[in-house]
Amino acid sequence: MKLKIIALIIVILTSTLTILLFIEDTPYTQIIISPKIYSIVKSSDTESFGITFLVNDTESYYFNKDFVANIFLTSDKDEIIPLNIIEIDKSVEYYPIENHKYYYVTINLSIGFKSDDYLICLEEAYLNITYSNSKEIKLYIGEFNYLFSEEINSDFSLNDLFSTHKTIEGIDTASGLFLNLGNLTDNNIVITKIIIGSKDVLANNFYLTELFEDINLGDYPKDILKLDDYNFFVYGDYSSNRILLRKNNEIDLYVPFSYIGSISFLHRFYVSVEYIVNGEEKVFIIDDFPFINTSCYKEELEKGFAYYEYEN
Amino acid sequence: MKKIIMISLLMFISCFYYQNIKASDYLTYQEIVFDIDGGELLEDFSYQDYEKYYGRLQKRRFWGWITLVSYDAEEVTFTKETLYIIENQGDTAITQTFSVKTEEQVKKQYSVTGSLGMNISGKEYGFKLGLEEELKYSITATKTSSVEEEFEIKVYVDPMTKLIVQIQGEGKVSSGVAKYYRFWKNVKKGGWEIFVVTTEYYSLQKIRIDET
């Protein structure tokens, strides 16, 4: 009887060990990233931004802050922007792709230098991380625009701000910008141009117009501008309209967007209003605002995902 | 005459029929409108709705759930409560920085009625007794994520104005009824609902404070 029990234990142990031998550790860390347009104004000392990606194994050292030796952004033009890691967030939530679970990891970052007036504009930005074991990863994150601007503008009051939205080529995205500005100066102001913090998506100033009717978030640019049609993919560097904003007055403005780059959606962005007052050319910066709050990880964006695989 | 009495009785019962609802925050939204005609939230299900849906459930089982999906990821639009941000009742303009904490695609939210249970917080957030696992085979799979981002915005607020942020959005609603069996005995039954926010649209508005 004892022999039988011992034999049974040996069989169970052998089977368990055999099974364990065939279970392999995850040999690769997979990273999936949805490139997007980052459009940020540094308006305070605590300004930070997050880069989120999907990974197959959140416990990998690739996502451990203590193993990171250096982190920076680069572009295809050899620009280097140093970064500081604030923290790395790992989520228990996952996004399924082809029956595999990929978990969300967000690296919260700040820019590694200070400035009062400087624009970082990387049309194709890569996140580079080097680790204490000398391994390196390089991830394409999309377009990166970061404006240092802590100047307070007291010429305007910003009274209303929203973006109209439309599904363009299957993706819900910002289709134009509506804003109401009040003139706080004792002079007339001439608004010459509206610029949004992006190179792939541009404010089409040829159609910059003063509005005299209320509009809604879901209204189409062609209806707002009273056009037969509006083509989101055509943009010319036309001379801008000049719109007069008299002193002690306010104005409703609308400008539609043009999609001319590889990234075809825009959710959060900053705005620059160029104007002339007292013969002086000036700029009013509107801090980045979450006009559309949605995930960059969803089915309609999957075709734009970038896939990476790194040895453990 | 009998018919009239029966109908009156049914209407009388309907009036007093009350399904105690346990729900996430979305039921506090100002407005939720279905894209389809006649769509309704679980909280609006009537006695007749429940009777109709229970009648469609399969026969009892030895152990576990039997479920019915009445709305399968139906699209809705909603208006959330207005977020009050800054009020300037002074004589001079003020500049302030405020931060809005948002989640990229808010988590799923849940409601139940009857004797169905749900955990409203913590890691086990969701339906009790594995109801959602059972539903995954019947409702359209929805990919969700919940990445938090904080936005810091600097604004200039004129005297006697207040600044508000309004949130409108789009989401998907799935709902139905379910019964839970143990040894062929129905021990729990009620309605369930899953609400997924897909997109939120933020707008900034400055409103003059009434001086009266």
Short mmCIF file of C-alpha atoms in Angstrom, two decimals:
data_model
loop_
_atom_site.label_atom_id
_atom_site.label_comp_id
_atom_site.label_asym_id
_atom_site.label_seq_id
_atom_site.Cartn_x
_atom_site.Cartn_y
_atom_site.Cartn_z
CA MET A 1 0.00 0.00 0.00
CA LYS A 2 2.83 2.35 1.01
CA LEU A 3 4.65 1.51 -2.21
CA LYS A 4 1.58 2.42 -4.25
CA ILE A 5 1.30 5.81 -2.51
CA ILE A 6 5.01 6.51 -3.05
CA ALA A 7 4.71 5.50 -6.72
CA LEU A 8 1.68 7.77 -7.11
CA ILE A 9 3.55 10.71 -5.56
CA ILE A 10 6.53 10.08 -7.87
CA VAL A 11 4.24 9.96 -10.92
CA ILE A 12 2.53 13.24 -9.90
CA LEU A 13 5.86 14.96 -9.24
CA THR A 14 7.37 13.76 -12.53
CA SER A 15 4.30 14.89 -14.48
CA THR A 16 4.32 18.31 -12.79
CA LEU A 17 8.03 18.80 -13.48
CA THR A 18 7.60 17.70 -17.10
CA ILE A 19 4.75 20.18 -17.58
CA LEU A 20 6.81 22.95 -15.95
CA LEU A 21 9.70 22.22 -18.32
CA PHE A 22 7.46 22.82 -21.31
CA ILE A 23 6.01 26.08 -19.98
CA GLU A 24 8.20 28.78 -21.45
CA ASP A 25 8.69 32.22 -20.05
CA THR A 26 7.37 34.94 -22.31
CA PRO A 27 10.40 35.31 -24.61
CA TYR A 28 9.41 38.67 -26.03
CA THR A 29 7.86 41.85 -24.76
CA GLN A 30 5.32 43.12 -27.24
CA ILE A 31 4.43 46.80 -27.34
CA ILE A 32 1.59 48.26 -29.39
CA ILE A 33 1.20 52.00 -29.73
CA SER A 34 -1.46 54.17 -31.32
CA PRO A 35 0.38 57.19 -32.80
CA LYS A 36 -1.45 60.45 -32.22
CA ILE A 37 -0.95 64.21 -32.24
CA TYR A 38 0.43 65.59 -28.96
CA SER A 39 -0.34 69.32 -28.72
CA ILE A 40 0.59 70.72 -25.33
CA VAL A 41 1.26 74.12 -23.78
CA LYS A 42 3.49 74.25 -20.73
CA SER A 43 1.42 76.57 -18.63
CA SER A 44 2.69 75.58 -15.17
CA ASP A 45 5.69 74.00 -13.48
CA THR A 46 3.74 70.80 -12.89
CA GLU A 47 2.79 70.34 -16.56
CA SER A 48 3.16 66.69 -17.59
CA PHE A 49 1.91 64.43 -20.34
CA GLY A 50 1.34 60.72 -20.69
CA ILE A 51 2.34 58.31 -23.43
CA THR A 52 0.14 55.22 -23.33
CA PHE A 53 0.78 51.91 -25.03
CA LEU A 54 -0.38 48.31 -24.85
CA VAL A 55 1.92 45.53 -23.63
CA ASN A 56 1.65 41.77 -23.28
CA ASP A 57 3.53 41.69 -19.96
CA THR A 58 3.35 44.63 -17.56
CA GLU A 59 5.90 43.00 -15.23
CA SER A 60 8.69 43.22 -17.81
CA TYR A 61 11.67 45.37 -16.79
CA TYR A 62 10.94 47.52 -19.84
CA PHE A 63 8.20 49.14 -17.74
CA ASN A 64 10.11 49.42 -14.50
CA LYS A 65 11.20 52.98 -13.74
CA ASP A 66 14.22 51.76 -11.75
CA PHE A 67 15.72 50.08 -14.84
CA VAL A 68 15.46 53.16 -17.05
CA ALA A 69 18.83 54.84 -17.58
CA ASN A 70 17.77 57.49 -20.08
CA ILE A 71 14.59 58.60 -21.82
CA PHE A 72 14.19 61.13 -24.59
CA LEU A 73 12.31 62.03 -27.76
CA THR A 74 13.95 62.08 -31.16
CA SER A 75 12.80 63.00 -34.64
CA ASP A 76 13.83 61.93 -38.12
CA LYS A 77 15.85 65.19 -38.22
CA ASP A 78 18.17 64.17 -35.34
CA GLU A 79 16.52 66.47 -32.81
CA ILE A 80 16.77 65.20 -29.20
CA ILE A 81 14.41 66.26 -26.42
CA PRO A 82 15.34 65.01 -22.92
CA LEU A 83 12.49 63.80 -20.72
CA ASN A 84 11.96 63.02 -17.04
CA ILE A 85 9.81 60.10 -15.90
CA ILE A 86 7.30 61.10 -13.24
CA GLU A 87 5.76 57.66 -12.91
CA ILE A 88 4.77 54.56 -14.85
CA ASP A 89 1.14 53.48 -14.46
CA LYS A 90 0.15 49.91 -15.21
CA SER A 91 -3.51 49.04 -15.66
CA VAL A 92 -5.31 45.78 -15.02
CA GLU A 93 -7.62 46.71 -17.89
CA TYR A 94 -6.72 45.17 -21.21
CA TYR A 95 -7.43 45.57 -24.91
CA PRO A 96 -7.92 42.32 -26.83
CA ILE A 97 -6.22 41.83 -30.19
CA GLU A 98 -6.57 38.48 -31.96
CA ASN A 99 -7.49 36.71 -28.71
CA HIS A 100 -4.46 38.07 -26.86
CA LYS A 101 -4.72 40.42 -23.92
CA TYR A 102 -2.66 43.62 -24.06
CA TYR A 103 -2.56 45.74 -20.93
CA TYR A 104 -2.34 49.54 -20.75
CA VAL A 105 0.91 51.11 -19.58
CA THR A 106 1.23 54.90 -19.32
CA ILE A 107 4.55 56.68 -18.84
CA ASN A 108 3.93 60.10 -17.31
CA LEU A 109 6.64 62.51 -18.40
CA SER A 110 7.84 66.06 -18.23
CA ILE A 111 10.25 67.87 -20.53
CA GLY A 112 13.82 67.78 -19.22
CA PHE A 113 14.63 71.47 -19.65
CA LYS A 114 13.07 74.86 -18.99
CA SER A 115 12.25 77.76 -21.27
CA ASP A 116 10.02 80.83 -21.34
CA ASP A 117 9.30 80.94 -25.03
CA TYR A 118 10.12 77.91 -27.15
CA LEU A 119 8.25 75.54 -29.46
CA ILE A 120 9.19 71.87 -29.77
CA CYS A 121 7.75 70.58 -33.01
CA LEU A 122 8.60 67.01 -34.02
CA GLU A 123 6.56 65.98 -37.03
CA GLU A 124 7.59 62.33 -36.54
CA ALA A 125 8.46 61.76 -32.90
CA TYR A 126 10.04 58.65 -31.39
CA LEU A 127 10.19 57.75 -27.72
CA ASN A 128 13.63 56.34 -26.95
CA ILE A 129 14.37 54.48 -23.72
CA THR A 130 17.73 53.04 -22.75
CA TYR A 131 17.98 50.64 -19.82
CA SER A 132 20.65 49.92 -17.23
CA ASN A 133 21.52 46.68 -19.09
CA SER A 134 22.24 48.79 -22.25
CA LYS A 135 19.14 47.60 -24.11
CA GLU A 136 17.22 50.24 -26.05
CA ILE A 137 13.73 50.62 -27.40
CA LYS A 138 12.46 53.18 -29.90
CA LEU A 139 8.72 53.72 -30.37
CA TYR A 140 6.96 55.92 -32.93
CA ILE A 141 4.47 58.03 -30.96
CA GLY A 142 3.17 60.36 -33.70
CA GLU A 143 3.46 64.13 -33.94
CA PHE A 144 4.73 66.06 -30.92
CA ASN A 145 4.11 69.77 -30.36
CA TYR A 146 5.06 71.34 -27.04
CA LEU A 147 4.92 75.09 -26.50
CA PHE A 148 6.59 76.81 -23.56
CA SER A 149 4.38 79.82 -22.86
CA GLU A 150 3.59 81.17 -19.46
CA GLU A 151 2.72 84.65 -20.66
CA ILE A 152 -0.61 86.01 -19.49
CA ASN A 153 -2.51 87.79 -22.22
CA SER A 154 -4.84 90.51 -21.00
CA ASP A 155 -5.99 91.76 -24.40
CA PHE A 156 -8.68 89.08 -24.78
CA SER A 157 -11.23 87.29 -22.67
CA LEU A 158 -12.00 83.77 -23.84
CA ASN A 159 -15.75 83.39 -23.49
CA ASP A 160 -16.63 80.22 -25.39
CA LEU A 161 -14.54 77.41 -26.77
CA PHE A 162 -15.42 74.14 -28.43
CA SER A 163 -14.59 72.04 -31.41
CA THR A 164 -17.12 70.75 -33.91
CA HIS A 165 -16.61 67.07 -34.68
CA LYS A 166 -17.24 64.82 -37.64
CA THR A 167 -16.46 61.26 -38.70
CA ILE A 168 -13.77 61.64 -41.35
CA GLU A 169 -12.69 58.42 -43.07
CA GLY A 170 -14.31 56.37 -40.29
CA ILE A 171 -12.77 58.26 -37.35
CA ASP A 172 -14.56 60.75 -35.14
CA THR A 173 -12.31 63.81 -35.00
CA ALA A 174 -12.26 67.61 -34.59
CA SER A 175 -13.62 69.24 -37.75
CA GLY A 176 -13.31 72.90 -36.78
CA LEU A 177 -12.95 75.38 -33.94
CA PHE A 178 -15.50 77.77 -32.48
CA LEU A 179 -14.47 80.49 -30.07
CA ASN A 180 -15.89 83.70 -28.66
CA LEU A 181 -13.33 86.37 -27.87
CA GLY A 182 -13.88 89.62 -26.02
CA ASN A 183 -11.71 92.71 -26.60
CA LEU A 184 -10.37 93.90 -23.24
CA THR A 185 -8.18 96.67 -24.69
CA ASP A 186 -9.05 100.30 -25.38
CA ASN A 187 -8.28 99.80 -29.06
CA ASN A 188 -9.67 97.93 -32.01
CA ILE A 189 -8.05 94.54 -32.64
CA VAL A 190 -7.52 92.95 -36.06
CA ILE A 191 -7.49 89.14 -35.89
CA THR A 192 -5.32 87.84 -38.72
CA LYS A 193 -4.96 84.11 -38.22
CA ILE A 194 -5.84 81.14 -36.03
CA ILE A 195 -3.26 78.40 -35.69
CA ILE A 196 -3.70 75.05 -33.96
CA GLY A 197 -0.78 73.16 -32.43
CA SER A 198 -0.34 70.57 -35.15
CA LYS A 199 1.29 70.04 -38.53
CA ASP A 200 -0.86 67.13 -39.72
CA VAL A 201 -4.07 69.03 -39.01
CA LEU A 202 -4.27 72.73 -39.85
CA ALA A 203 -6.79 75.50 -39.29
CA ASN A 204 -7.92 76.50 -42.77
CA ASN A 205 -7.80 80.28 -42.42
CA PHE A 206 -9.16 80.83 -45.90
CA TYR A 207 -12.53 80.04 -44.30
CA LEU A 208 -11.93 81.86 -40.99
CA THR A 209 -15.20 83.68 -40.45
CA GLU A 210 -17.27 85.68 -38.01
CA LEU A 211 -20.50 83.91 -37.07
CA PHE A 212 -23.84 85.51 -36.39
CA GLU A 213 -25.79 82.35 -35.52
CA ASP A 214 -25.35 79.77 -32.76
CA ILE A 215 -23.78 76.48 -33.78
CA ASN A 216 -23.63 73.05 -32.17
CA LEU A 217 -20.86 70.51 -31.64
CA GLY A 218 -22.23 68.18 -34.28
CA ASP A 219 -22.76 70.78 -37.05
CA TYR A 220 -20.83 70.23 -40.27
CA PRO A 221 -18.35 72.86 -41.52
CA LYS A 222 -20.10 73.11 -44.89
CA ASP A 223 -23.38 73.99 -43.15
CA ILE A 224 -21.75 76.43 -40.73
CA LEU A 225 -19.89 78.14 -43.61
CA LYS A 226 -22.93 77.87 -45.93
CA LEU A 227 -20.94 76.06 -48.62
CA ASP A 228 -22.07 73.39 -51.09
CA ASP A 229 -19.26 71.17 -49.84
CA TYR A 230 -16.15 71.34 -47.69
CA ASN A 231 -13.10 69.22 -48.54
CA PHE A 232 -11.06 68.29 -45.45
CA PHE A 233 -8.09 67.18 -47.54
CA VAL A 234 -7.42 70.37 -49.45
CA TYR A 235 -5.31 73.15 -47.96
CA GLY A 236 -3.62 76.09 -49.55
CA ASP A 237 -1.45 78.61 -47.78
CA TYR A 238 -3.85 81.38 -48.61
CA SER A 239 -3.46 84.88 -47.27
CA SER A 240 -5.59 85.05 -44.17
CA ASN A 241 -8.77 86.96 -43.61
CA ARG A 242 -8.56 89.99 -41.39
CA ILE A 243 -11.39 90.26 -38.90
CA LEU A 244 -12.04 93.42 -36.93
CA LEU A 245 -12.91 93.18 -33.25
CA ARG A 246 -13.90 96.60 -31.98
CA LYS A 247 -13.04 97.76 -28.48
CA ASN A 248 -15.46 96.66 -25.74
CA ASN A 249 -16.95 94.13 -28.13
CA GLU A 250 -16.89 90.39 -28.51
CA ILE A 251 -16.94 88.16 -31.53
CA ASP A 252 -17.90 84.58 -32.50
CA LEU A 253 -15.29 83.00 -34.76
CA TYR A 254 -15.20 79.69 -36.61
CA VAL A 255 -12.41 78.08 -38.58
CA PRO A 256 -12.63 74.61 -40.22
CA PHE A 257 -9.72 72.16 -40.25
CA SER A 258 -7.71 70.54 -43.06
CA TYR A 259 -6.23 67.04 -42.72
CA ILE A 260 -3.00 66.94 -44.66
CA GLY A 261 -0.78 64.54 -42.69
CA SER A 262 -0.55 60.85 -41.87
CA ILE A 263 -2.39 61.07 -38.54
CA SER A 264 -6.05 61.54 -39.25
CA PHE A 265 -7.51 62.45 -35.88
CA LEU A 266 -7.12 65.26 -33.39
CA HIS A 267 -8.68 65.31 -29.93
CA ARG A 268 -6.77 67.70 -27.70
CA PHE A 269 -4.81 70.73 -28.91
CA TYR A 270 -3.73 74.25 -28.16
CA VAL A 271 -4.66 77.32 -30.20
CA SER A 272 -2.76 80.50 -31.14
CA VAL A 273 -4.69 83.57 -32.23
CA GLU A 274 -2.54 86.02 -34.19
CA TYR A 275 -3.70 89.64 -34.08
CA ILE A 276 -2.66 93.27 -34.45
CA VAL A 277 -3.36 95.88 -31.80
CA ASN A 278 -1.96 99.40 -31.82
CA GLY A 279 0.12 98.47 -34.87
CA GLU A 280 1.86 95.67 -32.91
CA GLU A 281 1.65 92.01 -34.00
CA LYS A 282 0.84 89.77 -31.05
CA VAL A 283 -0.26 86.20 -30.27
CA PHE A 284 -2.90 84.96 -27.82
CA ILE A 285 -2.25 81.37 -26.69
CA ILE A 286 -5.17 79.21 -25.58
CA ASP A 287 -3.97 76.30 -23.43
CA ASP A 288 -4.52 72.78 -24.70
CA PHE A 289 -8.07 71.62 -24.06
CA PRO A 290 -9.62 68.11 -24.18
CA PHE A 291 -12.13 68.96 -26.91
CA ILE A 292 -12.79 65.27 -27.60
CA ASN A 293 -12.16 62.77 -24.84
CA THR A 294 -11.93 59.24 -26.14
CA SER A 295 -9.46 56.39 -26.28
CA CYS A 296 -6.74 56.10 -28.93
CA TYR A 297 -7.12 52.34 -28.60
CA LYS A 298 -10.25 51.39 -30.47
CA GLU A 299 -11.18 49.35 -33.50
CA GLU A 300 -11.38 52.20 -36.01
CA LEU A 301 -7.80 53.22 -35.16
CA GLU A 302 -6.27 49.71 -35.22
CA LYS A 303 -4.99 50.07 -38.78
CA GLY A 304 -2.70 52.86 -37.55
CA PHE A 305 -1.24 50.88 -34.61
CA ALA A 306 2.55 50.41 -34.56
CA TYR A 307 3.76 46.99 -33.37
CA TYR A 308 7.10 46.32 -31.64
CA GLU A 309 8.68 43.22 -30.19
CA TYR A 310 11.75 43.21 -27.93
CA GLU A 311 13.70 40.29 -26.49
CA ASN A 312 13.42 39.87 -22.73
CA MET B 1 -66.72 43.42 -17.87
CA LYS B 2 -64.22 40.78 -16.77
CA LYS B 3 -61.71 42.14 -19.28
CA ILE B 4 -62.10 45.66 -17.96
CA ILE B 5 -61.56 44.46 -14.38
CA MET B 6 -58.49 42.45 -15.47
CA ILE B 7 -56.98 45.42 -17.36
CA SER B 8 -57.68 47.76 -14.44
CA LEU B 9 -56.08 45.27 -12.05
CA LEU B 10 -53.02 44.98 -14.31
CA MET B 11 -52.68 48.77 -14.52
CA PHE B 12 -53.11 49.01 -10.74
CA ILE B 13 -50.31 46.44 -10.21
CA SER B 14 -48.10 48.28 -12.75
CA CYS B 15 -48.48 51.50 -10.81
CA PHE B 16 -47.18 49.90 -7.64
CA TYR B 17 -44.61 47.71 -9.35
CA TYR B 18 -41.22 48.93 -8.26
CA GLN B 19 -37.89 47.39 -9.12
CA ASN B 20 -35.26 48.63 -6.72
CA ILE B 21 -32.35 49.81 -8.90
CA LYS B 22 -28.67 49.79 -8.00
CA ALA B 23 -26.69 51.82 -10.47
CA SER B 24 -23.44 53.58 -11.35
CA ASP B 25 -23.15 57.34 -11.89
CA TYR B 26 -24.62 57.45 -15.38
CA LEU B 27 -28.18 57.56 -14.09
CA THR B 28 -27.37 61.00 -12.69
CA TYR B 29 -26.62 62.36 -16.19
CA GLN B 30 -28.92 65.19 -17.24
CA GLU B 31 -30.15 63.39 -20.33
CA ILE B 32 -29.60 60.08 -22.15
CA VAL B 33 -31.27 59.66 -25.56
CA PHE B 34 -31.31 56.50 -27.64
CA ASP B 35 -30.59 56.75 -31.38
CA ILE B 36 -33.26 54.12 -32.03
CA ASP B 37 -36.92 54.94 -31.57
CA GLY B 38 -38.46 53.66 -28.35
CA GLY B 39 -35.19 52.73 -26.67
CA GLU B 40 -35.35 52.78 -22.87
CA LEU B 41 -33.02 52.45 -19.94
CA LEU B 42 -33.40 49.70 -17.36
CA GLU B 43 -34.82 52.18 -14.86
CA ASP B 44 -37.71 52.77 -17.26
CA PHE B 45 -38.55 49.07 -17.79
CA SER B 46 -42.21 48.49 -16.89
CA TYR B 47 -43.85 45.49 -15.25
CA GLN B 48 -45.01 44.40 -18.72
CA ASP B 49 -41.43 44.67 -20.06
CA TYR B 50 -40.13 42.39 -17.32
CA GLU B 51 -42.96 39.88 -17.84
CA LYS B 52 -42.31 39.88 -21.60
CA TYR B 53 -38.55 39.37 -21.21
CA TYR B 54 -38.83 36.73 -18.44
CA GLY B 55 -41.28 34.88 -20.70
CA ARG B 56 -38.60 34.69 -23.40
CA LEU B 57 -35.99 33.11 -21.11
CA GLN B 58 -35.19 29.47 -21.64
CA LYS B 59 -36.34 26.80 -19.23
CA ARG B 60 -34.79 26.48 -15.77
CA ARG B 61 -31.36 24.94 -15.38
CA PHE B 62 -29.58 22.94 -12.70
CA TRP B 63 -27.06 25.64 -11.81
CA GLY B 64 -26.05 29.06 -13.10
CA TRP B 65 -27.42 31.87 -15.22
CA ILE B 66 -29.97 32.08 -17.97
CA THR B 67 -29.97 35.49 -19.63
CA LEU B 68 -31.79 37.53 -22.22
CA VAL B 69 -30.41 40.56 -24.10
CA SER B 70 -33.09 43.12 -24.93
CA TYR B 71 -30.77 45.96 -26.06
CA ASP B 72 -27.43 45.03 -27.63
CA ALA B 73 -24.91 47.90 -27.57
CA GLU B 74 -27.51 50.46 -28.69
CA GLU B 75 -26.02 53.87 -29.39
CA VAL B 76 -27.01 56.78 -27.16
CA THR B 77 -26.10 60.43 -26.80
CA PHE B 78 -25.95 62.05 -23.39
CA THR B 79 -25.45 65.31 -21.54
CA LYS B 80 -23.60 65.06 -18.27
CA GLU B 81 -23.97 67.45 -15.39
CA THR B 82 -22.32 70.84 -15.92
CA LEU B 83 -18.98 71.11 -14.18
CA TYR B 84 -18.81 74.40 -12.36
CA ILE B 85 -15.25 75.64 -12.39
CA ILE B 86 -14.55 79.28 -11.49
CA GLU B 87 -16.81 82.11 -10.41
CA ASN B 88 -15.50 85.67 -10.25
CA GLN B 89 -17.81 87.96 -8.26
CA GLY B 90 -15.11 90.59 -7.80
CA ASP B 91 -14.49 93.90 -9.55
CA THR B 92 -11.32 92.86 -11.34
CA ALA B 93 -10.51 90.07 -13.74
CA ILE B 94 -8.71 87.01 -12.38
CA THR B 95 -6.39 84.51 -13.98
CA GLN B 96 -6.64 80.97 -12.72
CA THR B 97 -5.33 77.58 -13.57
CA PHE B 98 -7.75 74.74 -13.18
CA SER B 99 -7.30 71.09 -13.94
CA VAL B 100 -9.79 68.67 -15.40
CA LYS B 101 -9.16 65.02 -14.72
CA THR B 102 -10.54 62.91 -17.50
CA GLU B 103 -10.49 59.27 -18.37
CA GLU B 104 -9.85 58.28 -21.95
CA GLN B 105 -13.00 56.32 -22.68
CA VAL B 106 -14.63 55.96 -19.30
CA LYS B 107 -15.01 52.53 -17.76
CA LYS B 108 -18.10 50.44 -18.14
CA GLN B 109 -20.89 51.35 -15.78
CA TYR B 110 -23.53 48.96 -14.46
CA SER B 111 -27.09 48.81 -13.14
CA VAL B 112 -29.17 45.97 -11.74
CA THR B 113 -32.73 45.55 -10.53
CA GLY B 114 -34.56 42.88 -8.55
CA SER B 115 -32.38 40.50 -6.58
CA LEU B 116 -29.35 40.72 -8.91
CA GLY B 117 -26.26 42.06 -7.19
CA MET B 118 -23.40 44.33 -8.13
CA ASN B 119 -20.20 45.58 -6.53
CA ILE B 120 -20.03 49.34 -6.92
CA SER B 121 -16.36 49.82 -6.16
CA GLY B 122 -13.01 48.09 -5.87
CA LYS B 123 -11.39 45.45 -8.02
CA GLU B 124 -14.58 43.39 -8.20
CA TYR B 125 -16.53 46.33 -9.70
CA GLY B 126 -19.39 44.92 -11.79
CA PHE B 127 -22.11 42.29 -11.60
CA LYS B 128 -21.96 39.63 -8.90
CA LEU B 129 -21.89 35.86 -9.50
CA GLY B 130 -20.09 36.15 -12.86
CA LEU B 131 -23.09 37.48 -14.76
CA GLU B 132 -20.92 39.54 -17.12
CA GLU B 133 -18.86 36.49 -18.09
CA GLU B 134 -22.11 34.80 -19.04
CA LEU B 135 -23.24 37.85 -21.02
CA LYS B 136 -19.98 38.15 -22.97
CA TYR B 137 -21.11 35.24 -25.08
CA SER B 138 -24.33 36.96 -26.01
CA ILE B 139 -23.77 40.71 -26.13
CA THR B 140 -21.57 42.39 -28.71
CA ALA B 141 -18.05 42.53 -27.36
CA THR B 142 -17.05 46.06 -26.43
CA LYS B 143 -13.41 47.00 -26.08
CA THR B 144 -12.99 49.43 -23.23
CA SER B 145 -10.12 51.31 -21.76
CA SER B 146 -9.74 53.76 -18.95
CA VAL B 147 -6.54 55.72 -19.12
CA GLU B 148 -6.58 58.78 -16.88
CA GLU B 149 -5.20 62.13 -18.04
CA GLU B 150 -5.13 65.43 -16.26
CA PHE B 151 -5.44 68.67 -18.21
CA GLU B 152 -4.25 71.95 -16.80
CA ILE B 153 -5.84 74.99 -18.35
CA LYS B 154 -5.09 78.61 -17.64
CA VAL B 155 -8.02 80.98 -18.13
CA TYR B 156 -8.83 84.64 -17.72
CA VAL B 157 -12.15 85.26 -15.97
CA ASP B 158 -13.80 88.67 -16.27
CA PRO B 159 -15.54 90.30 -13.30
CA MET B 160 -19.04 88.98 -12.61
CA THR B 161 -18.69 85.96 -14.84
CA LYS B 162 -18.42 82.26 -14.15
CA LEU B 163 -16.67 79.67 -16.18
CA ILE B 164 -18.23 76.28 -16.74
CA VAL B 165 -17.25 73.14 -18.59
CA GLN B 166 -20.07 71.22 -20.20
CA ILE B 167 -19.77 67.60 -21.21
CA GLN B 168 -21.81 65.93 -23.90
CA GLY B 169 -21.07 62.52 -25.29
CA GLU B 170 -21.87 59.26 -26.97
CA GLY B 171 -22.13 55.80 -25.51
CA LYS B 172 -23.56 52.30 -25.89
CA VAL B 173 -26.21 50.63 -23.76
CA SER B 174 -26.77 46.90 -23.39
CA SER B 175 -29.50 45.56 -21.14
CA GLY B 176 -31.82 42.64 -20.45
CA VAL B 177 -32.94 40.27 -17.74
CA ALA B 178 -31.37 37.26 -16.03
CA LYS B 179 -32.23 34.46 -13.61
CA TYR B 180 -29.79 32.52 -11.45
CA TYR B 181 -30.47 28.89 -10.52
CA ARG B 182 -29.19 26.55 -7.83
CA PHE B 183 -30.43 22.94 -7.91
CA TRP B 184 -33.14 23.94 -10.42
CA LYS B 185 -34.40 26.57 -7.98
CA ASN B 186 -34.51 30.20 -9.15
CA VAL B 187 -32.72 32.11 -6.37
CA LYS B 188 -32.09 35.46 -8.07
CA LYS B 189 -33.75 37.36 -10.89
CA GLY B 190 -33.90 40.89 -12.24
CA GLY B 191 -32.73 43.31 -14.91
CA TRP B 192 -29.14 44.20 -15.82
CA GLU B 193 -27.63 47.06 -17.82
CA ILE B 194 -24.14 47.98 -19.04
CA PHE B 195 -23.41 51.57 -20.09
CA VAL B 196 -20.16 52.31 -21.95
CA VAL B 197 -19.12 55.89 -22.69
CA THR B 198 -17.31 55.93 -26.02
CA THR B 199 -16.63 59.65 -26.47
CA GLU B 200 -17.05 62.84 -24.48
CA TYR B 201 -17.07 66.33 -25.96
CA TYR B 202 -15.95 69.17 -23.70
CA SER B 203 -16.90 72.78 -24.16
CA LEU B 204 -15.84 75.83 -22.21
CA GLN B 205 -18.44 78.50 -21.60
CA LYS B 206 -18.29 81.76 -19.75
CA ILE B 207 -21.61 82.95 -18.32
CA ARG B 208 -22.38 86.34 -16.88
CA ILE B 209 -23.46 86.17 -13.23
CA ASP B 210 -26.84 87.74 -12.65
CA GLU B 211 -26.16 90.79 -10.49
CA THR B 212 -29.66 90.92 -9.03
#
